[in-house]
Tab-separated table of C-alpha atoms and ligand atoms in Angstrom:
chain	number	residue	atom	x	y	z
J	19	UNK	CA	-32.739	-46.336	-48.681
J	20	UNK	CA	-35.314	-46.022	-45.869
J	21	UNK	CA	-35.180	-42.879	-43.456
J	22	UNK	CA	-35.992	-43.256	-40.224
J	23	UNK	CA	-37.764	-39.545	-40.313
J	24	UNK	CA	-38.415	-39.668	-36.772
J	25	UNK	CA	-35.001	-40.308	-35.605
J	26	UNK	CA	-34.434	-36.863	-37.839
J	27	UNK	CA	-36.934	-34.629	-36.469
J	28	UNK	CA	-36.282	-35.344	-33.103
J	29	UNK	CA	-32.852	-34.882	-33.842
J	30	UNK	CA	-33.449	-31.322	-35.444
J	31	UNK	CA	-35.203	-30.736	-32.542
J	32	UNK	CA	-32.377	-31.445	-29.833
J	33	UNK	CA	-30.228	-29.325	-31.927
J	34	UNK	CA	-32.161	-26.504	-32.190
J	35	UNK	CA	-32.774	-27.040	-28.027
J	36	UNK	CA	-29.093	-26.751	-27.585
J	37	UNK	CA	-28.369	-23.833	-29.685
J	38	UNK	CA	-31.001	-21.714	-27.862
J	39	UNK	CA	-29.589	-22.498	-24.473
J	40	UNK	CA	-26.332	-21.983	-26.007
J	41	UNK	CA	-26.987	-18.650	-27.039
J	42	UNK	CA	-29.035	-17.442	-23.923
J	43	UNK	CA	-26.164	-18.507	-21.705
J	44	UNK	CA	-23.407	-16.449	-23.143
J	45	UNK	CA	-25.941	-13.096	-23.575
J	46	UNK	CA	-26.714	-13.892	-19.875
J	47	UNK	CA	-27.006	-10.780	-17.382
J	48	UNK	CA	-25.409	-8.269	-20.455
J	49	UNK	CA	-26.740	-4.884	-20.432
J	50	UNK	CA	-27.593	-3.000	-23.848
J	51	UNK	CA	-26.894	-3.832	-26.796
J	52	UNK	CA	-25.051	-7.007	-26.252
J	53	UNK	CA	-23.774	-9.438	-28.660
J	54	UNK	CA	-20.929	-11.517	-27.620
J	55	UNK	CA	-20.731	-13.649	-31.137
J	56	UNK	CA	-21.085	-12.657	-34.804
J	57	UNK	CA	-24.014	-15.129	-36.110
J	58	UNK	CA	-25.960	-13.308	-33.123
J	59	UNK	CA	-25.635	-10.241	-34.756
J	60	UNK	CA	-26.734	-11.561	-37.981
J	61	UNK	CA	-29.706	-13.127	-36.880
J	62	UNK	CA	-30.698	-9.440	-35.341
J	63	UNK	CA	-30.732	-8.184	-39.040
J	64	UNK	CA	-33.042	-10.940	-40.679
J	65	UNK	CA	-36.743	-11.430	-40.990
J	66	UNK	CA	-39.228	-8.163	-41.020
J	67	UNK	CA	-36.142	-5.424	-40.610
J	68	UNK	CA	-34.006	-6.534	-43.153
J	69	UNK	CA	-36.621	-6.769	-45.492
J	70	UNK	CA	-37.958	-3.292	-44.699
J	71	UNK	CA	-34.006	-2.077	-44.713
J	72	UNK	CA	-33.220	-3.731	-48.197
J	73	UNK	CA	-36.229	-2.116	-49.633
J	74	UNK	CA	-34.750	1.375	-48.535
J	75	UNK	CA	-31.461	0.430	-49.509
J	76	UNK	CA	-31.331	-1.696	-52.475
J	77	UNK	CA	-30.325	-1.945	-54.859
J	78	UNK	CA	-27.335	0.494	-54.872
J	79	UNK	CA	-27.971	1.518	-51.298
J	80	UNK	CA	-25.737	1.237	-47.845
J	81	UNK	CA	-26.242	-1.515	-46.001
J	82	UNK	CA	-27.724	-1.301	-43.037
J	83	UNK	CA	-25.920	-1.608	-39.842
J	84	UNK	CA	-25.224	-5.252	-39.319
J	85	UNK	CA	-23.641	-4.470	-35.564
J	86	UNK	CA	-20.343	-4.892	-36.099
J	87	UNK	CA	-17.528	-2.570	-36.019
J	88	UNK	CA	-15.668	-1.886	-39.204
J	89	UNK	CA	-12.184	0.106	-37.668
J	90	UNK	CA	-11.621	3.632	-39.228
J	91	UNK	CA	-15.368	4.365	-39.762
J	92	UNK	CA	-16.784	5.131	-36.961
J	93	UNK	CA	-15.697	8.824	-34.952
J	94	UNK	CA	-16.027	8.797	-30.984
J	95	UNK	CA	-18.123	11.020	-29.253
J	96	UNK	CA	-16.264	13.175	-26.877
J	97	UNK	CA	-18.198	11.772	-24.109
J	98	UNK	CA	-17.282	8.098	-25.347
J	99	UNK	CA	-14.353	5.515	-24.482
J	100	UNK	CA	-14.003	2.864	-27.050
J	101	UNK	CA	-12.015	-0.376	-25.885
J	102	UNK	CA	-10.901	-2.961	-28.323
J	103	UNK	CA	-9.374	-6.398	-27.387
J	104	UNK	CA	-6.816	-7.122	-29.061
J	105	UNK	CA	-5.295	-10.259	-27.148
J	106	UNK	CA	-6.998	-12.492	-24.803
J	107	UNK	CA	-5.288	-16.108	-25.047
J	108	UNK	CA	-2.487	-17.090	-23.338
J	109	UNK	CA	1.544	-17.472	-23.766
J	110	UNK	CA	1.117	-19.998	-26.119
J	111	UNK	CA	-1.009	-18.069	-29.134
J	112	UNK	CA	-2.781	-19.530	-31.641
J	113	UNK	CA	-4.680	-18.032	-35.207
J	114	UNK	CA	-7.690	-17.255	-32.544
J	115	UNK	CA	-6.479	-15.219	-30.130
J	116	UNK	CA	-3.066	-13.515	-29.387
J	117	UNK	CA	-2.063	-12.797	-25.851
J	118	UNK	CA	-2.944	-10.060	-23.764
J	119	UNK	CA	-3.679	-6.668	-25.037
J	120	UNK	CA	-6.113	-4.015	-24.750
J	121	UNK	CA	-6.812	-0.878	-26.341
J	122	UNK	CA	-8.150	2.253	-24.784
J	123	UNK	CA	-9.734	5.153	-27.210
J	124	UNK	CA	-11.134	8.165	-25.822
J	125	UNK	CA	-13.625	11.262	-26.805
J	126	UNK	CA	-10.677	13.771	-26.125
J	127	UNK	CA	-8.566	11.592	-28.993
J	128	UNK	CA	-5.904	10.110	-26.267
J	129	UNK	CA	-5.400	6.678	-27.033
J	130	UNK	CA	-3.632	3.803	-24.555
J	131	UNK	CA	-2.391	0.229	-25.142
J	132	UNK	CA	-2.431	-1.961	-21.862
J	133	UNK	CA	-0.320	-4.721	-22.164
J	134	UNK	CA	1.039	-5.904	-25.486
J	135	UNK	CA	1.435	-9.415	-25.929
J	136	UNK	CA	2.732	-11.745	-28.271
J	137	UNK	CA	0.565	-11.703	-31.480
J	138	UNK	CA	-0.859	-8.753	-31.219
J	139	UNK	CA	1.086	-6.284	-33.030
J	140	UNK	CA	-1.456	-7.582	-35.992
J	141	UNK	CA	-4.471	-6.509	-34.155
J	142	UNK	CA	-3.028	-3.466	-33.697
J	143	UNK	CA	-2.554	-2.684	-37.103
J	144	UNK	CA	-6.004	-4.090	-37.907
J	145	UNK	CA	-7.562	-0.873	-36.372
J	146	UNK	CA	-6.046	1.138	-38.939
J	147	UNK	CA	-5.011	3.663	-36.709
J	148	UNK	CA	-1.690	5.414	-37.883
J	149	UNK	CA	0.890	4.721	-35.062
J	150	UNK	CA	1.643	8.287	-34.436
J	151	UNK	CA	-1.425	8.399	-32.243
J	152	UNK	CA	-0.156	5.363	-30.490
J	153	UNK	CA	2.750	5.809	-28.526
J	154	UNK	CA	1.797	4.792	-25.011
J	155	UNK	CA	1.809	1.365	-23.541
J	156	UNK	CA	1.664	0.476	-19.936
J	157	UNK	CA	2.577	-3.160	-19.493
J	158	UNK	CA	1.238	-4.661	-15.994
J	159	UNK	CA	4.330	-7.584	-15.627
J	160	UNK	CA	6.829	-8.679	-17.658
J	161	UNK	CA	5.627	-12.069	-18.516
J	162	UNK	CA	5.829	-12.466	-22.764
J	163	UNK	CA	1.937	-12.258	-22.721
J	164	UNK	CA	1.786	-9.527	-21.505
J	165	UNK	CA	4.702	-7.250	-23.858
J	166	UNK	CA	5.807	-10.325	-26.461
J	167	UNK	CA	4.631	-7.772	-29.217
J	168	UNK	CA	6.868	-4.607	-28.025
J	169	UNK	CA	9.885	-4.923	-30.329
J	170	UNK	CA	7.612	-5.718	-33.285
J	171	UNK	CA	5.565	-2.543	-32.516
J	172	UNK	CA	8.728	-0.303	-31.868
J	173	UNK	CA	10.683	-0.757	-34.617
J	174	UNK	CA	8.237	-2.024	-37.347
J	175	UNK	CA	5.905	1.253	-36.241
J	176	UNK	CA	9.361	2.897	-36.364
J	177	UNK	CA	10.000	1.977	-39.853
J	178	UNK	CA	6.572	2.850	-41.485
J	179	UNK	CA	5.189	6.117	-39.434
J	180	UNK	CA	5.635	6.697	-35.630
J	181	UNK	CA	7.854	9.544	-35.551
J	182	UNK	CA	7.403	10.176	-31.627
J	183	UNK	CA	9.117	8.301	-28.880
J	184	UNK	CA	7.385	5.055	-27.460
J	185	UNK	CA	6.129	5.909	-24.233
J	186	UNK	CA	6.145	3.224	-21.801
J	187	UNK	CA	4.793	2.856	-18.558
J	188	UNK	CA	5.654	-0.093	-16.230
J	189	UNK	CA	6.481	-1.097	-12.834
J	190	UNK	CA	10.072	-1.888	-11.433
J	191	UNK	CA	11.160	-4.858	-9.349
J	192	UNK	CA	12.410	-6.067	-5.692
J	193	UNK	CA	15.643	-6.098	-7.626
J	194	UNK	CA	17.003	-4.017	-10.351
J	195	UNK	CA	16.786	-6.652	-12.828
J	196	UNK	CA	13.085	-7.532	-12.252
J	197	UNK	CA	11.706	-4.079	-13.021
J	198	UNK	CA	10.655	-2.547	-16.057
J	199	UNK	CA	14.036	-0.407	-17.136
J	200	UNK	CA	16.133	-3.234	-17.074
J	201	UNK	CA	13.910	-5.181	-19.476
J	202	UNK	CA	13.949	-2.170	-21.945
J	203	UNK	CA	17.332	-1.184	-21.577
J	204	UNK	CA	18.531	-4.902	-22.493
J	205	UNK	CA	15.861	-5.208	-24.936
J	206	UNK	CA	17.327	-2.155	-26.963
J	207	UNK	CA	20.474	-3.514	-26.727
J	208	UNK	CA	19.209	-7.043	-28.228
J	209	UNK	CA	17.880	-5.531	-31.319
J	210	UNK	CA	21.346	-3.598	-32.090
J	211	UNK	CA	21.807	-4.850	-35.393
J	212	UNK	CA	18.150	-4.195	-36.237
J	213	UNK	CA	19.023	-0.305	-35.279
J	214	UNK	CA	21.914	0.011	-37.177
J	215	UNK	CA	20.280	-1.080	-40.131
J	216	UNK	CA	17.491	1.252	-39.987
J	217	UNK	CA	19.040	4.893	-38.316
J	218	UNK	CA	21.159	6.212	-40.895
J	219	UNK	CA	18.712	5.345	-43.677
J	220	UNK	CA	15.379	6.283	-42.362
J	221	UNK	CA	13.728	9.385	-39.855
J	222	UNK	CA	14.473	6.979	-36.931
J	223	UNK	CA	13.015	9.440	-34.273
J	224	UNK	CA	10.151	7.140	-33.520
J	225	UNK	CA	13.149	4.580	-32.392
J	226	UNK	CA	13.267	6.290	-29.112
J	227	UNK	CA	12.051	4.383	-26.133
J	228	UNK	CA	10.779	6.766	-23.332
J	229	UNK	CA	11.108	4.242	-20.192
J	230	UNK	CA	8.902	5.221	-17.346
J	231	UNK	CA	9.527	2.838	-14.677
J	232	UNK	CA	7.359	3.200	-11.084
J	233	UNK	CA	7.649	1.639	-7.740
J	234	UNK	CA	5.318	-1.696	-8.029
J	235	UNK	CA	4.274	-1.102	-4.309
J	236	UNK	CA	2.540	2.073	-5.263
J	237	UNK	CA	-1.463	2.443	-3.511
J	238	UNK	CA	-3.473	3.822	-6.078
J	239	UNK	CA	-0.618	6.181	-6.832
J	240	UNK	CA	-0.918	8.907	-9.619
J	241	UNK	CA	1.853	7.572	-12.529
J	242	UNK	CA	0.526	9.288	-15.725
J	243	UNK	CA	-2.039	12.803	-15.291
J	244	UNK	CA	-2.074	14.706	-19.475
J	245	UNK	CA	-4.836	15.856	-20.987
J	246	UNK	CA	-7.743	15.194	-18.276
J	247	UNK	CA	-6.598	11.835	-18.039
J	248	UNK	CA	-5.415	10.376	-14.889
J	249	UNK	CA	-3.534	6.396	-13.886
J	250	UNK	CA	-3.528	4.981	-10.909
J	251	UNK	CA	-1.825	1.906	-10.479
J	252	UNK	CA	-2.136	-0.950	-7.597
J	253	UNK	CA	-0.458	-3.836	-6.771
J	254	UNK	CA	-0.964	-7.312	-8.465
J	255	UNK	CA	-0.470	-10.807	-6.776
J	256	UNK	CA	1.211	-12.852	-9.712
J	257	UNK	CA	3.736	-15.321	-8.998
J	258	UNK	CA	6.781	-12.995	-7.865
J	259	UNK	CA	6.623	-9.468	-6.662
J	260	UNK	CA	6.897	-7.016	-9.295
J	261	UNK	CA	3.053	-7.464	-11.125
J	262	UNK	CA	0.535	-4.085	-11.192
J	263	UNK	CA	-2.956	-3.411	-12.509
J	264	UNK	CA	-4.133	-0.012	-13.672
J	265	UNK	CA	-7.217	2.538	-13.404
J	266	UNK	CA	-7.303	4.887	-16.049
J	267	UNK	CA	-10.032	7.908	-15.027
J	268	UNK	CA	-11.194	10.687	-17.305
J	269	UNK	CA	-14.377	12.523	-17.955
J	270	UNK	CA	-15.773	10.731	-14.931
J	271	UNK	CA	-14.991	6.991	-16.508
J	272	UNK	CA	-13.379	5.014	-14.774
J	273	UNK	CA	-11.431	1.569	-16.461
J	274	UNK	CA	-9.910	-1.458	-14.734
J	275	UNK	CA	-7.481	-3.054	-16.302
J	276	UNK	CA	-6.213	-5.874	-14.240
J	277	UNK	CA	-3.038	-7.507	-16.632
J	278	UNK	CA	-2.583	-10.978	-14.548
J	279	UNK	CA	-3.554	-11.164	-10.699
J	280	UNK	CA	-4.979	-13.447	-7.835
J	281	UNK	CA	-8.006	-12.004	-6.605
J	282	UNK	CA	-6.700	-9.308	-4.787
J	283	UNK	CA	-7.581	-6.434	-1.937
J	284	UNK	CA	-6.034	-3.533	-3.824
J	285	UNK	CA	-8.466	-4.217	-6.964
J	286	UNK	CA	-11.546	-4.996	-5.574
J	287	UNK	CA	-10.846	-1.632	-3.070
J	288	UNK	CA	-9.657	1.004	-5.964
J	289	UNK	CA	-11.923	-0.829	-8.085
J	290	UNK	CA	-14.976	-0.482	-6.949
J	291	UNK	CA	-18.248	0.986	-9.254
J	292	UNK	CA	-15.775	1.359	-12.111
J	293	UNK	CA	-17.457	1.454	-15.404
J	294	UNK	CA	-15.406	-1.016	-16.833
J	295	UNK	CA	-13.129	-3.156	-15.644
J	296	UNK	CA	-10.803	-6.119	-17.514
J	297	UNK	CA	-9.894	-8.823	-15.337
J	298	UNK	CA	-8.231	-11.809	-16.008
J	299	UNK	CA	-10.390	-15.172	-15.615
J	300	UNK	CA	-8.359	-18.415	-16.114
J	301	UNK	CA	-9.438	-21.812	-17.442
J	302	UNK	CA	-10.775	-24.008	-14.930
J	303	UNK	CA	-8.187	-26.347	-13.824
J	304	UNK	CA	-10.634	-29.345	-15.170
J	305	UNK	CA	-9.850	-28.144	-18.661
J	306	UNK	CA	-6.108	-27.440	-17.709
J	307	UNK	CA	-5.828	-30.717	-17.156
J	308	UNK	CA	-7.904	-32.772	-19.970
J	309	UNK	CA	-7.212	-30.305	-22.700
J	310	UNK	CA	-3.736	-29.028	-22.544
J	311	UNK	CA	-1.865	-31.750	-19.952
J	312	UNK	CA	-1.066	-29.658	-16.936
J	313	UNK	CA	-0.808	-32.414	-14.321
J	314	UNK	CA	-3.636	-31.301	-11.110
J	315	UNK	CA	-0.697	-30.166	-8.998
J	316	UNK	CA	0.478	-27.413	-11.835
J	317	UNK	CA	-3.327	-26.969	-12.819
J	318	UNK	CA	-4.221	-26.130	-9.397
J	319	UNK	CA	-1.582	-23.756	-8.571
J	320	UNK	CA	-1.700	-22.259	-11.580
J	321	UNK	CA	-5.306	-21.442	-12.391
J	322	UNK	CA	-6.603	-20.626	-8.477
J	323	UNK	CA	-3.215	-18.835	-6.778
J	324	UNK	CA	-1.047	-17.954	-9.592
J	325	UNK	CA	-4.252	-16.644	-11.676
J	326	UNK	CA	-7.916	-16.171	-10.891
J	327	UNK	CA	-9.845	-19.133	-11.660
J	328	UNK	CA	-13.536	-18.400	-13.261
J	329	UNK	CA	-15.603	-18.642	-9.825
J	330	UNK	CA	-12.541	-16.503	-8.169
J	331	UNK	CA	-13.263	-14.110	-10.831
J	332	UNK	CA	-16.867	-14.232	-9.989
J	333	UNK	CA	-16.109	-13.286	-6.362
J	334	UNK	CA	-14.442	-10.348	-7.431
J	335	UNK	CA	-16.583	-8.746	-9.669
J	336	UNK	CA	-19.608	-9.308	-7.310
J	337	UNK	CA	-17.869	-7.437	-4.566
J	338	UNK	CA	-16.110	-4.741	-7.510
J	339	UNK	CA	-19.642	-4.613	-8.769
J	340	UNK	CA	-18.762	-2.711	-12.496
J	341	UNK	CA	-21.254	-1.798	-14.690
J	342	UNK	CA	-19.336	-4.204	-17.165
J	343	UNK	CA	-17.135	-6.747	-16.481
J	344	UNK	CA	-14.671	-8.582	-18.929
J	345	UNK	CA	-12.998	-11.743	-18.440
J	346	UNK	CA	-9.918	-13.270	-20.337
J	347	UNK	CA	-6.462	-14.896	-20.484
J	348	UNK	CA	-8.753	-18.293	-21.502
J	349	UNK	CA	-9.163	-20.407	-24.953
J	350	UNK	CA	-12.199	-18.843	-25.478
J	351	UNK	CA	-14.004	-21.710	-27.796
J	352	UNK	CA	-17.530	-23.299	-27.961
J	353	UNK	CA	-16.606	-26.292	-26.022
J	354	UNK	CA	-14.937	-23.936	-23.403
J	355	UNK	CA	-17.250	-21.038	-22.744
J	356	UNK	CA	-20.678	-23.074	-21.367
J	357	UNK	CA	-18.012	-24.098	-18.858
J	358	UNK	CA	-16.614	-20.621	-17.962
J	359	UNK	CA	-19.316	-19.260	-17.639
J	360	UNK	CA	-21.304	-21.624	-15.671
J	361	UNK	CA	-18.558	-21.067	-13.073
J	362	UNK	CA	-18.830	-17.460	-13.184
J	363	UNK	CA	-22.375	-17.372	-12.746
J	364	UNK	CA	-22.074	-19.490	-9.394
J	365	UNK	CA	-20.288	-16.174	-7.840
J	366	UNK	CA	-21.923	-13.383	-10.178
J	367	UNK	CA	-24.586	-12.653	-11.769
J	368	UNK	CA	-23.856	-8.745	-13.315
J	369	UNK	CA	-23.231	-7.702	-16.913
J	370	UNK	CA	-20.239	-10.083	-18.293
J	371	UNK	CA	-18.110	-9.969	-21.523
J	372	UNK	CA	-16.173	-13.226	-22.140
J	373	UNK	CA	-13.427	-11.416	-24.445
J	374	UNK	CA	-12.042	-12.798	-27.537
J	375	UNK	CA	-9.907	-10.872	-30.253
J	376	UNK	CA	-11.321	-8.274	-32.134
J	377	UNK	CA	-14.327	-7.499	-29.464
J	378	UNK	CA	-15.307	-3.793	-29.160
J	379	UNK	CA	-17.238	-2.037	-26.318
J	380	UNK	CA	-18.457	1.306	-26.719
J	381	UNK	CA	-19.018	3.401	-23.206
J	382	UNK	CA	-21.121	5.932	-22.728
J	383	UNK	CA	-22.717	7.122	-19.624
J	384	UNK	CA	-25.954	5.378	-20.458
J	385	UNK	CA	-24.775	2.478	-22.346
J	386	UNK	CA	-22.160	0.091	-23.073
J	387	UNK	CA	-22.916	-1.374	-26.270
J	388	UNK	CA	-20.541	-4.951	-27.660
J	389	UNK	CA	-20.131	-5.563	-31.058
J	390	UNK	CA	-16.889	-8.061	-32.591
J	391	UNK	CA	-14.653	-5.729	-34.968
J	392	UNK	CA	-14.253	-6.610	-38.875
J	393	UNK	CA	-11.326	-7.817	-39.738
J	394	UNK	CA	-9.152	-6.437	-42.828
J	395	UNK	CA	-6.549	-9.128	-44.047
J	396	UNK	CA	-5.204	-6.489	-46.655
J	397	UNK	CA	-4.495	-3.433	-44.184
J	398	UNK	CA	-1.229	-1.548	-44.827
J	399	UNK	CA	-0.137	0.632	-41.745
J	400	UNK	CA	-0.958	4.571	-42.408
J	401	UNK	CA	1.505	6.366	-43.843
J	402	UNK	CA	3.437	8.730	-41.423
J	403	UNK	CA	1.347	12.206	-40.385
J	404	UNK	CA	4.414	14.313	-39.911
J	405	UNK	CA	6.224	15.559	-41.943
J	406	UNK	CA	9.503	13.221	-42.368
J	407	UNK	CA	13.252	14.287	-41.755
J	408	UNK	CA	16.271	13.508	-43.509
J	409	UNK	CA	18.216	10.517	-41.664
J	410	UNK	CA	20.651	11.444	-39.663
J	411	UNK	CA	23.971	10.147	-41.505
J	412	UNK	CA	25.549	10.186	-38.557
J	413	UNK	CA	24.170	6.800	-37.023
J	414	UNK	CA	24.701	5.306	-40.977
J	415	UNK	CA	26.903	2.250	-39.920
J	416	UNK	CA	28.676	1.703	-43.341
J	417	UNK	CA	28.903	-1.802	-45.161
J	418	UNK	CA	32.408	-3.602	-45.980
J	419	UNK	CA	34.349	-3.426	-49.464
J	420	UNK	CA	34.246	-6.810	-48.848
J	421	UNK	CA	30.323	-7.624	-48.561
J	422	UNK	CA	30.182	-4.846	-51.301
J	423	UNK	CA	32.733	-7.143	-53.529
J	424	UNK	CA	29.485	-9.373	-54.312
J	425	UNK	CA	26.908	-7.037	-55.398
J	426	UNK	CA	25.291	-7.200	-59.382
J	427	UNK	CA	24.743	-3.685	-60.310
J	428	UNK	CA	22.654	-4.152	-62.936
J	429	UNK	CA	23.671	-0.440	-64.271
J	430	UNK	CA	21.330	-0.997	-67.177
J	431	UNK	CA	17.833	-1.522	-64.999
J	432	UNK	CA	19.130	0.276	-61.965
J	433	UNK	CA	20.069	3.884	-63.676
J	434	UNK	CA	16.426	3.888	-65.293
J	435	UNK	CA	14.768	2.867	-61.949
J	436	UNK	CA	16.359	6.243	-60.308
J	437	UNK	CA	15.968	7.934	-63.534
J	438	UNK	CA	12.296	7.580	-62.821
J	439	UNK	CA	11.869	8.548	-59.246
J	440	UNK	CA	13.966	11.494	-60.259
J	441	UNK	CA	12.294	12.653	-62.937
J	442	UNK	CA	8.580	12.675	-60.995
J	443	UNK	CA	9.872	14.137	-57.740
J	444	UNK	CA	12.390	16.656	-59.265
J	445	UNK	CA	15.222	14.965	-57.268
J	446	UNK	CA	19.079	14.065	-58.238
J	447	UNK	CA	19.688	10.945	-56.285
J	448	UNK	CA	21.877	8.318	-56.774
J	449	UNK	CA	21.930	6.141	-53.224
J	450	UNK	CA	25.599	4.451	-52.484
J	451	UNK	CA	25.599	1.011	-51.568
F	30	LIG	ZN1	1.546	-13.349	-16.126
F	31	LIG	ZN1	-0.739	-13.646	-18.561
């Protein structure tokens, strides 16, 4: 067979063209040490600097730092916030992305979910950060983006080790059964059958919800001030009254966290010269339309006045002017970001994160570094930190002679079984059915 070996090199050629474009447009206007995608990071590693680090190192050395963040290795300076997203999709989740969530670290060891949306009860528990230390969420609406996740993080933390309350923050409605309380309440009652299973036979203290509902019309209004750190939140414009954003301050940070929202007064006001501030930035409605079927009415209303469409975002951040700004709530993909952020760059042109799962900024007063987070397919949640209580018999909802007519014994593997647990614990239990 004959190659045309022209056609190939100019071919290799193109492709290499396109890559470098590629990868200068998504680095574009980031501060520090960016890196928005992982085979970046890996090319910062190769050539004269690996060599010289595997010479150090090998063979039975560390490896070097290959700038990304492995979760549970890493301590946080007490001047630092760390902030990992852990959903940035859309109602609909996919493998890729789960919906909204965010997760706030600080140096003082206070650590905050904002928003918790479907899918991302995973990412939470890819942090490997025993749930004891998380037991506050503020939720910005109640669309199931935005808290899809809570039950599985209540009562599956419940079961393996929060022993605390949930503590969550959120705002109420123009009517009692828009706000936050009413959700919760009626949520607790919806998994009835889940508590009853679990009370009686477990130290179900972390099955508390601690419901802290606040008026949705608040200015910049003080809703959470512990431990040096203070939240403000603001009104959102998102389809019916009833949406907030937040502003978390401490140690003279200040974070944006914007849940859903039109481009908006309040934000770009209370906003201003944060450090850091999340904002959603929606799909153009071009895409809307040829990739997921929205017809241009719904595409229209929904990515420029229901949501902030990526030039609208653009606006914003130019006049919020952070010293890093993050955009999400988009399919975040190869074929979708040159698009994104072409729009964006028509409005501003300041340091920009286009979030997918598992990114990770670092804050410090002279830096705000981006790295993606490992990911560790076999993590088990942390066992409990406190010590455990016996479970209170009293909530033990007891099973029917009838259901308990069908049960196989097994006498001669079972009595061995609790002979064993016995014998290494110095115990004398024999569990009823
Ligand atoms: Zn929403
Ligand atoms: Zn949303």
């Amino acid at each position: 067979m004959k190659l045309n070996y022209k056609v190939i090199a100019i071919g290799i050629v193109l492709a290499l063209a396109l890559v470098a474009v590629y990868q200068k447009g998504i680095n574009d206007g980031q501060t520090g040490n960016v890196m928005t995608l992982v085979p970046i990071a890996e090319a910062k590693i190769s050539g004269e600097q690996a060599t010289s680090a595997a010479k150090k190192h090998s063979p039975v050395g560390i490896v070097p730092d290959r700038d990304i963040y492995f979760p549970g290795t890493e301590p946080l300076d007490p001047n630092e916030m760390r902030i990992t997203a852990l959903g940035t999709g859309q109602p609909s989740v996919r493998p890729k992305q789960a919906a909204a969530c965010f997760l706030v670290e600080l140096g003082n060891g206070d650590k905050f979910l904002f928003d918790i949306g479907s899918g991302s009860h995973e990412r939470i528990a890819a942090q490997k950060i025993p749930y004891d230390y998380i037991d506050k969420v503020f939720i910005g609406h109640l669309h199931v983006d935005h808290f899809g996740d809570l039950a599985s993080f209540w009562l599956g933390g419940t079961v393996m080790n929060r022993l605390t309350p949930l503590r969550i923050w959120g705002p109420d409605g123009t009517e009692e059964k828009y706000g936050t309380k009413y959700m919760l309440e009626r949520l607790q009652e919806a998994y009835t059958w889940d508590i009853a299973t679990r009370a009686g036979f477990v130290d179900f203290r972390g099955g508390v919800l601690e419901i802290n509902e606040f008026d949705h019309r608040g200015v910049n209004k003080v809703i959470y001030d512990d431990n040096g750190v203070v939240i403000r939140s603001i009104p959102a414009i998102h389809a019916i009254d009833g949406s907030v954003s937040y502003i978390l301050e401490w140690n003279g940070f200040k974070f944006v966290y914007g849940s859903d929202t039109a481009p908006n007064s309040w934000l770009t006001k209370y906003g201003k010269d944060a450090d850091f501030v999340v904002h959603e930035c929606f799909l153009p409605p071009t895409l809307m339309i040829t990739k997921q079927g929205f017809t241009p009415a719904e595409a229209l209303t929904v990515s420029t006045i229901a949501h902030t469409s990526p030039e609208q975002f653009g606006k914003v951040m130019s006049e919020v002017k952070p010293r890093h700004a993050v955009g999400y709530h988009f399919y975040n993909d190869f074929d979708t970001q040159p698009e994104v952020l072409q729009r964006i760059r028509k409005t501003y042109d300041g340091p920009l994160s286009l979030a997918m799962d598992y990114m990770v900024w670092n804050v410090t007063k002279d830096d705000i570094k981006v790295r993606m987070a490992a990911k560790d397919e076999e993590v088990w949640p942390s066992p409990a930190l406190k010590e455990k209580q016996a479970p209170d018999q009293s909530k033990m909802v007891p099973m029917s002679d009838w259901n308990k007519s069908g049960w196989l014994e097994y006498p001669e593997v079972l009595n061995p079984i609790w002979e064993e647990v016995n014998k290494k614990y110095g115990t004398d239990l024999k569990p009823k059915l």
